[in-house]
Coordinates of C-alpha atoms in Angstrom, one line a residue:
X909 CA 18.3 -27.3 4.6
X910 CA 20.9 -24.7 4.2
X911 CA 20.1 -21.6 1.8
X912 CA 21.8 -22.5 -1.7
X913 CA 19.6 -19.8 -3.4
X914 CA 17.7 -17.0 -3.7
X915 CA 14.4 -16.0 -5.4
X916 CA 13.2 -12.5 -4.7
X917 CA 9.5 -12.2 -5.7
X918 CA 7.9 -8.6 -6.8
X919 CA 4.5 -7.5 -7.8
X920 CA 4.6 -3.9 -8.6
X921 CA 1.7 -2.0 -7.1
X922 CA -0.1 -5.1 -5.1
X923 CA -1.8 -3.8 -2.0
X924 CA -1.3 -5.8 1.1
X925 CA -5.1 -6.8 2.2
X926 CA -5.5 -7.9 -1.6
X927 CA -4.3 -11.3 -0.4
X928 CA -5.9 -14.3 0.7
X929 CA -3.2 -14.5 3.9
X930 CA -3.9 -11.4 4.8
X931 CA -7.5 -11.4 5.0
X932 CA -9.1 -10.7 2.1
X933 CA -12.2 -12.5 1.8
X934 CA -13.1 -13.2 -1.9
X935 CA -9.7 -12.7 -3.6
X936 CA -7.9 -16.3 -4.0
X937 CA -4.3 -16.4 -3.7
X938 CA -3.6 -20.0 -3.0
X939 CA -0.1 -20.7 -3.3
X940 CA 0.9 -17.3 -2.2
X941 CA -1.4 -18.2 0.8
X942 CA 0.6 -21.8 1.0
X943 CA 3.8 -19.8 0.6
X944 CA 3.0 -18.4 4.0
X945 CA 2.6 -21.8 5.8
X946 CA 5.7 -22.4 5.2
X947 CA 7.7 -19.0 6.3
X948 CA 6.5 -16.2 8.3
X949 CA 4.3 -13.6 6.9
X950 CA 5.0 -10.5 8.1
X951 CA 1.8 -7.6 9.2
X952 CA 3.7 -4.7 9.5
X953 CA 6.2 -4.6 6.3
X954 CA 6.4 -1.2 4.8
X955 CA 8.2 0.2 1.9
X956 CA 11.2 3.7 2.1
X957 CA 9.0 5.1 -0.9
X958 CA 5.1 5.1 -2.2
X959 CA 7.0 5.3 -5.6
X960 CA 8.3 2.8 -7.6
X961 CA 11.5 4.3 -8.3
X962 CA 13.2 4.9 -5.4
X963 CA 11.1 2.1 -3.2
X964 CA 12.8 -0.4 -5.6
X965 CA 16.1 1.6 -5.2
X966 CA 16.0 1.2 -1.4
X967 CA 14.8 -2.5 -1.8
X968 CA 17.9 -2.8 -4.1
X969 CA 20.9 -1.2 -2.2
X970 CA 19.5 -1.5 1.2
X971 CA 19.8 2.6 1.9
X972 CA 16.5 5.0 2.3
X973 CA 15.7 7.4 -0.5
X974 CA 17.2 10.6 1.0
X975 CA 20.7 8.5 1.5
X976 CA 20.6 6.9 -2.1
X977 CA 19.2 9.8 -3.7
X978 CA 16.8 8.1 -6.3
X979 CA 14.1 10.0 -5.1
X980 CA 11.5 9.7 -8.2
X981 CA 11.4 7.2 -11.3
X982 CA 13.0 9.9 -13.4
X983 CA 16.2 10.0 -11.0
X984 CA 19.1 7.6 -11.9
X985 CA 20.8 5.7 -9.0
X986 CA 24.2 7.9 -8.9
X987 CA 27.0 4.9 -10.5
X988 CA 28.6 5.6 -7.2
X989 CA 26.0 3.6 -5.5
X990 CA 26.4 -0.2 -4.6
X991 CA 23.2 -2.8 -5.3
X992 CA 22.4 -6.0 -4.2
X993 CA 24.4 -7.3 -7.5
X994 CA 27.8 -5.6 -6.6
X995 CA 27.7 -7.8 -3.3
X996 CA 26.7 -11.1 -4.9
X997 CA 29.5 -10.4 -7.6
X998 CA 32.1 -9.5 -4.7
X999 CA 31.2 -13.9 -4.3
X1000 CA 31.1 -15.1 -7.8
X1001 CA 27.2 -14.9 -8.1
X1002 CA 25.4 -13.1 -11.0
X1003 CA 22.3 -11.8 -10.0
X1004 CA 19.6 -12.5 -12.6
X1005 CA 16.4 -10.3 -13.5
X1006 CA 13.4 -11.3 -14.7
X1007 CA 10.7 -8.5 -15.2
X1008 CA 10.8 -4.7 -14.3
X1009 CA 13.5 -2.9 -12.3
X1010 CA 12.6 0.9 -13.1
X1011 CA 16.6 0.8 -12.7
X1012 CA 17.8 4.3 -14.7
X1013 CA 21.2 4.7 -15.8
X1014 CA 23.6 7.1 -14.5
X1015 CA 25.0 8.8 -18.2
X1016 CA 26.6 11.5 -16.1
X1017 CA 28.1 9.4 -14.1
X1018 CA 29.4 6.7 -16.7
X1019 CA 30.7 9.7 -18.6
X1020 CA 32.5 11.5 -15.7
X1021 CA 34.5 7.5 -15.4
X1022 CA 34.4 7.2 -19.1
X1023 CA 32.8 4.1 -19.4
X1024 CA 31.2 3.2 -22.7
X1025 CA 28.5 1.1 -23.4
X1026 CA 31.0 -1.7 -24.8
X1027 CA 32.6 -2.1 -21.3
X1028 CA 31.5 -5.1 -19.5
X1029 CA 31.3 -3.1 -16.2
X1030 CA 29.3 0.0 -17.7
X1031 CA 27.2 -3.2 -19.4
X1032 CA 26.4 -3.7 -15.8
X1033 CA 26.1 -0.3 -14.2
X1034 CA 23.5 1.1 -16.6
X1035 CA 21.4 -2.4 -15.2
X1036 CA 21.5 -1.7 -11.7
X1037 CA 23.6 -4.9 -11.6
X1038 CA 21.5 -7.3 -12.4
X1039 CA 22.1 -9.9 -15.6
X1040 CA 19.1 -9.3 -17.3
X1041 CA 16.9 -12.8 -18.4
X1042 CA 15.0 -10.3 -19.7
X1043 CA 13.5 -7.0 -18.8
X1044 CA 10.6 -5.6 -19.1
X1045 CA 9.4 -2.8 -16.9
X1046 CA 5.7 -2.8 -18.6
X1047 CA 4.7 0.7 -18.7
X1048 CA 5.0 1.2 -22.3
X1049 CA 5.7 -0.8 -25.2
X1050 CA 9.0 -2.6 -24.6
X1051 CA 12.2 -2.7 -26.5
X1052 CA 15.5 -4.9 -27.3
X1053 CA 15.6 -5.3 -23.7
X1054 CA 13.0 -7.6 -23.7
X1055 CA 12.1 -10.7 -25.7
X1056 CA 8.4 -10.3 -25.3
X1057 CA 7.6 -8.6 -28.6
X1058 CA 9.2 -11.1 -30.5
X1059 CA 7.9 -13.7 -28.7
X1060 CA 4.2 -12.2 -29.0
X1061 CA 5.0 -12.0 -32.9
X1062 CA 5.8 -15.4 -33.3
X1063 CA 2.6 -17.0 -32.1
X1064 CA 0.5 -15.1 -34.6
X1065 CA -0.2 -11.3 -32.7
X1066 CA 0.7 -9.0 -36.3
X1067 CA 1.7 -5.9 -35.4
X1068 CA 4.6 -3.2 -35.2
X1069 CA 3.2 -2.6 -31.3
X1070 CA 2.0 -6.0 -30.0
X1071 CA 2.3 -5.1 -26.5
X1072 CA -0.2 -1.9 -27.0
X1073 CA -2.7 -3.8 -29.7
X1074 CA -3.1 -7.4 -27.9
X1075 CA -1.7 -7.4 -24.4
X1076 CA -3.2 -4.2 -23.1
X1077 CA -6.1 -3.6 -25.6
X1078 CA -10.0 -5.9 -25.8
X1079 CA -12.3 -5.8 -28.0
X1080 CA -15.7 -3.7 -27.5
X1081 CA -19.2 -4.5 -28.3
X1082 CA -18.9 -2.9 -31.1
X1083 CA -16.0 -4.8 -32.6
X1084 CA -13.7 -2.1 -32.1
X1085 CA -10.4 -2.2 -30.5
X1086 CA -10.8 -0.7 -26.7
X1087 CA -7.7 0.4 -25.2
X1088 CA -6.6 -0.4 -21.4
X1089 CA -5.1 2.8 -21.0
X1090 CA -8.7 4.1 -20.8
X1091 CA -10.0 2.5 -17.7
X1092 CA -13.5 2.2 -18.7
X1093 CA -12.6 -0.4 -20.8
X1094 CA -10.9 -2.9 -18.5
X1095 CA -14.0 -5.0 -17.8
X1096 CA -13.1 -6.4 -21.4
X1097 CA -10.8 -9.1 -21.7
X1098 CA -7.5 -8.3 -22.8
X1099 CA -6.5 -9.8 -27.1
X1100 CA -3.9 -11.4 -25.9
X1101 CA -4.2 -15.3 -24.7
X1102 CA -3.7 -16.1 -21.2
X1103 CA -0.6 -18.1 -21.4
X1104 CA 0.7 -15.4 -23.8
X1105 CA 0.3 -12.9 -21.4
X1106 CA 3.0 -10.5 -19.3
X1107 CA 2.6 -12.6 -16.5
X1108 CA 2.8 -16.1 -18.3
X1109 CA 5.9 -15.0 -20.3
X1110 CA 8.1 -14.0 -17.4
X1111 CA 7.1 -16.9 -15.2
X1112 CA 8.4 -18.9 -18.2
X1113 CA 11.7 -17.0 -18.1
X1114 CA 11.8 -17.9 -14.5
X1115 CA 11.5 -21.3 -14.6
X1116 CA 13.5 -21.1 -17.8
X1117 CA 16.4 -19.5 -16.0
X1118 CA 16.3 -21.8 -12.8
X1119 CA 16.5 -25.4 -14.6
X1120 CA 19.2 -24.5 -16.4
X1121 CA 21.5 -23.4 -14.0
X1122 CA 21.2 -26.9 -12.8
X1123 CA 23.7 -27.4 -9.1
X1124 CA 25.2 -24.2 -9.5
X1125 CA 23.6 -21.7 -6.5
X1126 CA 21.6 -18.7 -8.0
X1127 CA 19.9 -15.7 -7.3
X1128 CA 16.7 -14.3 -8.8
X1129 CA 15.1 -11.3 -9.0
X1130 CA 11.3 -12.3 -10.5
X1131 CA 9.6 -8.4 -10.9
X1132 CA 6.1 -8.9 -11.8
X1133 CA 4.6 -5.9 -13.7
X1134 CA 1.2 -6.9 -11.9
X1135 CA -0.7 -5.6 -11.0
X1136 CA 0.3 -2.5 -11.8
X1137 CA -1.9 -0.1 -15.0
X1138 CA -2.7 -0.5 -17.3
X1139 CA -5.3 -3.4 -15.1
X1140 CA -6.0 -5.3 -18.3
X1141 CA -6.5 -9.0 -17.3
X1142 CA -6.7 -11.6 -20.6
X1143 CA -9.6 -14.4 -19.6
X1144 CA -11.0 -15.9 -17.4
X1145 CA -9.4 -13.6 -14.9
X1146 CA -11.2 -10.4 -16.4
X1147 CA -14.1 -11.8 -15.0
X1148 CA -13.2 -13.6 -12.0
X1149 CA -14.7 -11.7 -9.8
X1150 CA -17.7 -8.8 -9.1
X1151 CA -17.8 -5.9 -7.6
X1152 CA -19.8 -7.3 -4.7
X1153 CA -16.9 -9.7 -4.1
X1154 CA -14.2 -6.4 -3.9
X1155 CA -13.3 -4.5 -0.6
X1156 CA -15.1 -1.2 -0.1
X1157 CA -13.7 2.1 -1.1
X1158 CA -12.2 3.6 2.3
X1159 CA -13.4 7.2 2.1
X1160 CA -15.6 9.8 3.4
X1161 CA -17.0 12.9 2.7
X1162 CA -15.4 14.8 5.9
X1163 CA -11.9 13.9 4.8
X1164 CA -12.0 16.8 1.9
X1165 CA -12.7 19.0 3.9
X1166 CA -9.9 21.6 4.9
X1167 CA -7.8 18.8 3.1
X1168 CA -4.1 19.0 3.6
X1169 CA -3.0 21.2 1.1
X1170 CA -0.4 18.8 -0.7
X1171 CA -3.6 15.8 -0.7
X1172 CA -6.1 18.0 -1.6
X1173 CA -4.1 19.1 -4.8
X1174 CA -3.4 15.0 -5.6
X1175 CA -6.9 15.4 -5.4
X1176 CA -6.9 17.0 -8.6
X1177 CA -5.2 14.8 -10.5
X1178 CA -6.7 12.7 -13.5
X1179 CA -6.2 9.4 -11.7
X1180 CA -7.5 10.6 -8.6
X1181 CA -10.8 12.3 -10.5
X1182 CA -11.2 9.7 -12.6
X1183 CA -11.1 6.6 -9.0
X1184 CA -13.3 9.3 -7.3
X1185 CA -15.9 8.0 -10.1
X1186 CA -18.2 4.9 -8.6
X1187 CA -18.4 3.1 -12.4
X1188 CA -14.7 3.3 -12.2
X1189 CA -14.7 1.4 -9.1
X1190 CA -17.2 -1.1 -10.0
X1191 CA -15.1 -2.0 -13.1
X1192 CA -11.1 -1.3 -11.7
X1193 CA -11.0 -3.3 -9.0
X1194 CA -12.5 -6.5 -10.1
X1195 CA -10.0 -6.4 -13.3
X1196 CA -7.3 -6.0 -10.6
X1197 CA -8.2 -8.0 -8.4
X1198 CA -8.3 -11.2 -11.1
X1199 CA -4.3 -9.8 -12.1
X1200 CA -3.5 -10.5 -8.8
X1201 CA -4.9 -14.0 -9.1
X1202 CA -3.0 -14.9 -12.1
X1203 CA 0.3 -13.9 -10.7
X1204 CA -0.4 -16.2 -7.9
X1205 CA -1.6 -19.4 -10.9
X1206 CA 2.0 -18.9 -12.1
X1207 CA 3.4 -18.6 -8.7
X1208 CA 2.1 -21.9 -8.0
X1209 CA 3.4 -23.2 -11.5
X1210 CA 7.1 -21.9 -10.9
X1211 CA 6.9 -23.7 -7.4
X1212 CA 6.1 -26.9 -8.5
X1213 CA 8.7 -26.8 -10.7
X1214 CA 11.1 -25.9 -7.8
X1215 CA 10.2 -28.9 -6.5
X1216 CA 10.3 -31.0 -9.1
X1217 CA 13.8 -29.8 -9.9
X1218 CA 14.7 -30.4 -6.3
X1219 CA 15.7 -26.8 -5.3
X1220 CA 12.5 -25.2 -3.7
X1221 CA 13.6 -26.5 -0.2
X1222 CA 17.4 -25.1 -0.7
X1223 CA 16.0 -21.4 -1.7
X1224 CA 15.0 -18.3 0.4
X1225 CA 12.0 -16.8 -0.7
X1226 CA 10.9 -13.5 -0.4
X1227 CA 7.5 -12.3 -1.6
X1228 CA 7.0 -9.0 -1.5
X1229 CA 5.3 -5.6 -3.3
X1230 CA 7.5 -2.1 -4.3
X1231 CA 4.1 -0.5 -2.7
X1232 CA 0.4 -0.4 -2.9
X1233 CA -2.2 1.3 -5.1
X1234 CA -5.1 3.8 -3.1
X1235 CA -7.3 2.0 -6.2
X1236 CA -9.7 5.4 -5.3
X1237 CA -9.5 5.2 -1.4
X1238 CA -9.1 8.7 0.1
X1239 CA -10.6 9.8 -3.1
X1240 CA -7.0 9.4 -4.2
X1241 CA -5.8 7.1 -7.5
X1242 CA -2.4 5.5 -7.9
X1243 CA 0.0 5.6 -5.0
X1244 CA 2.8 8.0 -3.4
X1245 CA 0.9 9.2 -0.3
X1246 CA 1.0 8.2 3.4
X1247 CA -1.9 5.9 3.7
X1248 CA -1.3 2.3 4.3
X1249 CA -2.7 1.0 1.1
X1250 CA 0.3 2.2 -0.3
X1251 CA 2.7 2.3 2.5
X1252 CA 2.3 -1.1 4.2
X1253 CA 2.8 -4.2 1.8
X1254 CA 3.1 -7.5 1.9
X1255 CA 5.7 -9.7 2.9
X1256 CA 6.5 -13.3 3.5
X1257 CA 10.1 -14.7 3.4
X1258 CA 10.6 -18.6 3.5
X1259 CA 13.5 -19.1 4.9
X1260 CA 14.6 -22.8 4.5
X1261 CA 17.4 -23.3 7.4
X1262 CA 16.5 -25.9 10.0
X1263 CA 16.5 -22.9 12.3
X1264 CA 13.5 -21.2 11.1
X1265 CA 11.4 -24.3 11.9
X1266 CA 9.8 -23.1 15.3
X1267 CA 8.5 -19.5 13.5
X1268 CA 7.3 -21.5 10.3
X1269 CA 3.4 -20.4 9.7
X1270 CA 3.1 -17.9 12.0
X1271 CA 3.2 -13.6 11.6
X1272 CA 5.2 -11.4 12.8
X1273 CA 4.4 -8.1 14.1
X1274 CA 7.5 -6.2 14.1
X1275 CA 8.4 -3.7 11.6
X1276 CA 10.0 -4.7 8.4
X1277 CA 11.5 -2.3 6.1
X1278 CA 12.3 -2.7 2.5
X1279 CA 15.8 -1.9 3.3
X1280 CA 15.6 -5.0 4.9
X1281 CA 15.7 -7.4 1.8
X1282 CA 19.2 -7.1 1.1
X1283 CA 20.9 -7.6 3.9
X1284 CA 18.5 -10.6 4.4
X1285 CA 19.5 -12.0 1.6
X1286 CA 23.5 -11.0 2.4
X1287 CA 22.8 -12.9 5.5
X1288 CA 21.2 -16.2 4.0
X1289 CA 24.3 -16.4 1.6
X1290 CA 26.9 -16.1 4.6
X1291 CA 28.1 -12.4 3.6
X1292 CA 28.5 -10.0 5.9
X1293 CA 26.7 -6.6 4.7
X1294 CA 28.9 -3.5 5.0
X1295 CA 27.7 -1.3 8.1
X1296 CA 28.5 2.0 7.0
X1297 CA 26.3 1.8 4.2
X1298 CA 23.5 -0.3 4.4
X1299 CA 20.9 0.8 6.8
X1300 CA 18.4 -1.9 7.1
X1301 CA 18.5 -4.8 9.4
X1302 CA 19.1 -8.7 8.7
X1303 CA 15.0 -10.2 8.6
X1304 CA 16.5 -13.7 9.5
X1305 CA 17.0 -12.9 13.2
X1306 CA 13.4 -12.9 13.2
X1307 CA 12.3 -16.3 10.9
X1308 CA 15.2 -18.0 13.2
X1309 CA 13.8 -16.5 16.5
X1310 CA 17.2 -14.9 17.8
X1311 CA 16.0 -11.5 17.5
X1312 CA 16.3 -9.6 21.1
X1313 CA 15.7 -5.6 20.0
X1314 CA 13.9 -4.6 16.9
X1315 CA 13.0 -1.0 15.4
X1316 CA 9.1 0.3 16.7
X1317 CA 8.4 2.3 13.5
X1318 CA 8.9 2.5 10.0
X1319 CA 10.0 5.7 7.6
X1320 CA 9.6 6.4 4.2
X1321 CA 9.8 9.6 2.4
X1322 CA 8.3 11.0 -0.8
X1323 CA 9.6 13.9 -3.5
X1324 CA 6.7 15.1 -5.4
X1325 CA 8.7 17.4 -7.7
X1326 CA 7.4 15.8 -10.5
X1327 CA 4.0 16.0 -10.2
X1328 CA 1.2 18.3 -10.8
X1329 CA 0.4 19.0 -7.7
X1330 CA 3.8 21.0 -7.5
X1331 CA 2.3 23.6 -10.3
X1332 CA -0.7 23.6 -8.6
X1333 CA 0.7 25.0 -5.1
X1334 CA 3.4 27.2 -6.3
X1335 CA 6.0 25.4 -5.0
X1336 CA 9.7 25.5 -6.0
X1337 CA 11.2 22.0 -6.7
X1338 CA 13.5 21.8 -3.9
X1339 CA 10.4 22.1 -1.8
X1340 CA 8.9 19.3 -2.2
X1341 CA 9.6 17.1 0.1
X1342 CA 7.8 15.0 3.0
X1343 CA 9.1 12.3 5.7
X1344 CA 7.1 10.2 7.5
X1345 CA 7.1 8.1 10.7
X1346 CA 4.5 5.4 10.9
X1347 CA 4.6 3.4 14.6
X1348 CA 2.0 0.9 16.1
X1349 CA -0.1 3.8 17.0
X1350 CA 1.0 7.0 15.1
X1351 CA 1.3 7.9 11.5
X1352 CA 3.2 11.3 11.0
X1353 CA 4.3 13.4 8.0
X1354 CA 6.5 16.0 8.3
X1355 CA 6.3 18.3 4.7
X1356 CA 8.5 21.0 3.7
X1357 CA 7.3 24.3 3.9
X1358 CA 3.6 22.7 4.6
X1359 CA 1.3 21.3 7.5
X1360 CA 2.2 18.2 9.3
X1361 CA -0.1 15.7 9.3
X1362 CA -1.0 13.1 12.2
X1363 CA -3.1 10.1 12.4
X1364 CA -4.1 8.0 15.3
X1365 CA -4.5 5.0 14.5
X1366 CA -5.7 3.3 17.1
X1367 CA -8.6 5.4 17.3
X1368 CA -8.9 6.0 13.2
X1369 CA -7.6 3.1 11.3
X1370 CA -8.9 3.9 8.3
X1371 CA -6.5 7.3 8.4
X1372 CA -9.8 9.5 7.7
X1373 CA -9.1 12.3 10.8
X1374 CA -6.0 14.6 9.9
X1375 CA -4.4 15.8 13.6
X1376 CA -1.6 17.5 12.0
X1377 CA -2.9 21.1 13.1
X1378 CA -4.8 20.4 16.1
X1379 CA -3.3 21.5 18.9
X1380 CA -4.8 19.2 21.5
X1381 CA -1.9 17.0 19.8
X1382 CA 0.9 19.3 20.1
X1383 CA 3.2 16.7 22.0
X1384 CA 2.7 13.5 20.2
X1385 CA 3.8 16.0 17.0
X1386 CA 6.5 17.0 18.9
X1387 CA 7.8 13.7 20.0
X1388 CA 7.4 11.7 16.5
X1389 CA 9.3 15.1 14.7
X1390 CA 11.9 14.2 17.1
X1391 CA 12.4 10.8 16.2
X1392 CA 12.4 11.7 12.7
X1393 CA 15.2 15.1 13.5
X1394 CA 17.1 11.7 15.3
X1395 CA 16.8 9.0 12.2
X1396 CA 17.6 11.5 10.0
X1397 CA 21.1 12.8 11.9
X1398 CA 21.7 9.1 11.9
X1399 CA 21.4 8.2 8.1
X1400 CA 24.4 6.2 6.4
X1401 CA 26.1 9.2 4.2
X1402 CA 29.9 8.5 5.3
X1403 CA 30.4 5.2 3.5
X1404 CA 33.4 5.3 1.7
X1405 CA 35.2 4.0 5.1
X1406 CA 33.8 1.0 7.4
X1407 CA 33.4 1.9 11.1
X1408 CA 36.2 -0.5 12.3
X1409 CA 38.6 2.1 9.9
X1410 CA 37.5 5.0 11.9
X1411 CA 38.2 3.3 15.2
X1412 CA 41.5 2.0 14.1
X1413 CA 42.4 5.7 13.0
X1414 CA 41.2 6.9 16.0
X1415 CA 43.3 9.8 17.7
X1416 CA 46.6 8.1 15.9
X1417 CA 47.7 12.1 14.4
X1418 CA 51.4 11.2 16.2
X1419 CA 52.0 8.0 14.8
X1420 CA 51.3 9.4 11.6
X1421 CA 54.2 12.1 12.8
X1422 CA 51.9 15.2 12.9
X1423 CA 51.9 16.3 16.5
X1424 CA 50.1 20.0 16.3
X1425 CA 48.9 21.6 19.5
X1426 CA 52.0 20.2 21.7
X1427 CA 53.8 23.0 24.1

């Protein structure tokens, strides 16, 4: 089969090892486990951010943080920037959203072009792109953008705020309403009925979507808001599984001390007290571990219909995760740092040409990069991505075993202006900025105005030992920095103009009739 379409899968905030395919040994992900039989799953995949934001941004436009500039969930993408949707347009394909984005509209921007909301193209811009099914970014009670209140309304849930009093709230003991916002309360099952749910709504958006677009190719973008927080789970999958059938916290007692200074002051943080807790363990990560079931139930129900529609063997799909959640490893909550329960995530890409037969079931070792996606999926559609400005690499050189040279380590970069831990150091906001490299042996972090940190992992895998300021380790520092000084020298920021327009301009001054310097 040749690639007709696309479906780009996204769970927001799903850890790699929280997946049956890669190992885990209580959590069942069936289909997402079968989807790997039939592509390749890939071990070393790892997102340009540990933030939503700009991890999505990079997935989306194919360009690292510091060359996109989205560098937090709060920064727009600058209107100047090209997505994934401006290519497929470029070929007379819309690309369609269904779920969360965190896409944030350029007002500046639109203003400086005078665009108003009425114009079809600033309809566009302000949505990264995409057509929206419907959106629904499911941090807060959604809006018109969405179709989920109403749709909650209508099968009986009375209330101005559906979203905060059904989907994300239980029922205590007690017989009062128990919010999900307060962890402690998401052993209970969430008021809302399972196939009423976040997750059963956009799955039927999805499969709504695909059927009717009938023959015509498409491309999806299905953005999961699990299992992100608020980790309420309606039944059964609030109590599918115990906290004897969850992975042990990765943490010890020697790691805070003489804590890097920008970890130690995460370390502060609510979330980050509040995972450090035991109780909070013992009731968090069972509730998101059954999320992460449900997503792959409706997984498996999307797929059958693919098949049943006859277009699950003409689509490339790619499964995938924006990043990972620390879920109180590191005595650390949420995400953003350099450990790889955030940085390394999941990925599997299905690619359904006759040439990706021989690597079908198998993983791959070789770093992926979320910058990867789109050009993947340029490639799959027959469209050559533009070399100045995207800076990740075709993945379909590797399902169709053609690959001869790859990359040996991954970057990704975090601005944590935002954030408390900025107060708490002192630090001005352009300060506030770390790089990191992460190879098969090495994870470094260079941090502005801060310690380096270094991590062997071959001898620590579980990133507990912080080598940044020993100086046994001077010259594996010094080597990493370098290759970081060198990727960064080499980033994409002249893309206006294409290589091949540069070499054809090359030294030509005369024939252009200015002839400075002659004797």
């Amino acid at each position: 089969m040749t690639v007709q379409n696309v479906l780009f899968i996204m769970c927001d905030q799903l850890r790699r090892d929280h997946l049956g395919c890669y190992g885990h040994p209580y959590l069942r992900t069936p289909n997402i486990d079968a989807l790997a039989r039939r592509g390749v799953r890939f071990d070393n995949a790892f997102v340009n951010s540990g933030v939503c934001g700009p991890s999505r941004m990079s997935y989306y436009t194919g360009r690292y943080p510091v060359t996109h500039g989205a560098t937090w969930n709060r920064v727009p993408l600058s209107v100047g920037e090209l997505t994934m949707g401006d290519y497929l347009r470029g070929r007379g394909i819309d690309l369609a959203l269904a779920g969360k984005t965190h896409v944030m509209p350029d007002d500046e921007g639109m203003r400086r072009l005078q665009l108003d909301g009425g114009h079809e193209l600033a309809h566009l811009l302000t949505r990264g792109g995409f057509h929206e099914v419907d959106r629904y970014d499911g941090h807060h009670s959604p809006g018109g953008e969405s179709g989920y209140p109403a749709f909650l309304r209508s099968q009986g849930y009375v209330s101005d705020d559906p979203w905060t009093d059904f989907v994300i709230s239980g029922i205590s003991p007690d017989g009062t309403v128990a919010s999900g916002w307060h962890m402690r309360n998401v052993h209970l099952p969430a008021r809302v009925r399972e196939d009423h749910s976040e997750t059963a709504f956009m799955t039927d958006q999805a499969m709504d979507y695909i059927a009717g677009q009938g023959d015509q190719p498409w491309v999806l973008h299905l953005s999961y808001v699990k299992p992100h927080w608020p980790y309420m789970a309606p039944a059964p999958y609030h109590a599918m599984y115990t906290p004897d059938q969850c992975l042990p916290v990765v943490r010890n007692d020697e790691e805070r001390i003489d804590a890097h200074p920008v970890v130690a002051a995460y370390r502060e943080h609510e979330e980050s007290q509040s995972f450090s807790r035991d109780d909070c363990q013992r009731i968090v990560r069972p509730a998101y571990q059954g999320l992460i079931s449900q997503v792959d139930t409706h997984l498996g129900r999307l797929f059958d219909a693919m098949e049943r529609q006859g277009v699950l063997d003409k689509t490339l799909v790619i499964f995938t995760a924006d990043h990972g959640d620390l879920l109180g490893d590191h005595w650390l909550g949420e995400k953003e740092l350099f450990y790889d329960c955030v940085q390394r995530v999941p990925l599997i890409v299905v690619d359904p040409s006759a040439a990706a037969d021989g690597t079908r079931g198998t993983a791959d070792a070789r770093f992926a990069e979320a910058v990867d996606i789109l050009p993947t999926m340029l490639d799959a559609l027959g469209m050559l991505p533009p070399a100045q400005r995207i800076e990740g690499r075709s993945l379909l050189g590797l399902t169709r075993g053609h690959a001869d040279t790859w990359r040996d380590a991954a970057f990704s970069e975090l601005d944590y202006s935002f954030r408390g831990a900025r107060l708490s150091l002192g630090k001005s906001v352009t300060d506030c900025r770390a790089f990191s490299v992460r190879n098969a042996r090495w994870r470094y972090v260079y941090w502005i105005g801060e310690p380096e940190q270094l991590y062997d992992l071959q001898a620590d895998p579980d990133e507990f030992v912080d080598l940044g300021r020993d100086p046994a380790f001077t010259s594996e520092r010094d080597a990493l920095r370098t290759q970081l000084m060198d990727w960064l020298v080499h980033r994409r920021h002249r893309d206006t103009v294409s290589d091949a327009f540069v070499e054809s301009r090359t030294n030509t001054h005369k024939k252009a009739g200015v002839f400075y310097g002659q004797w």
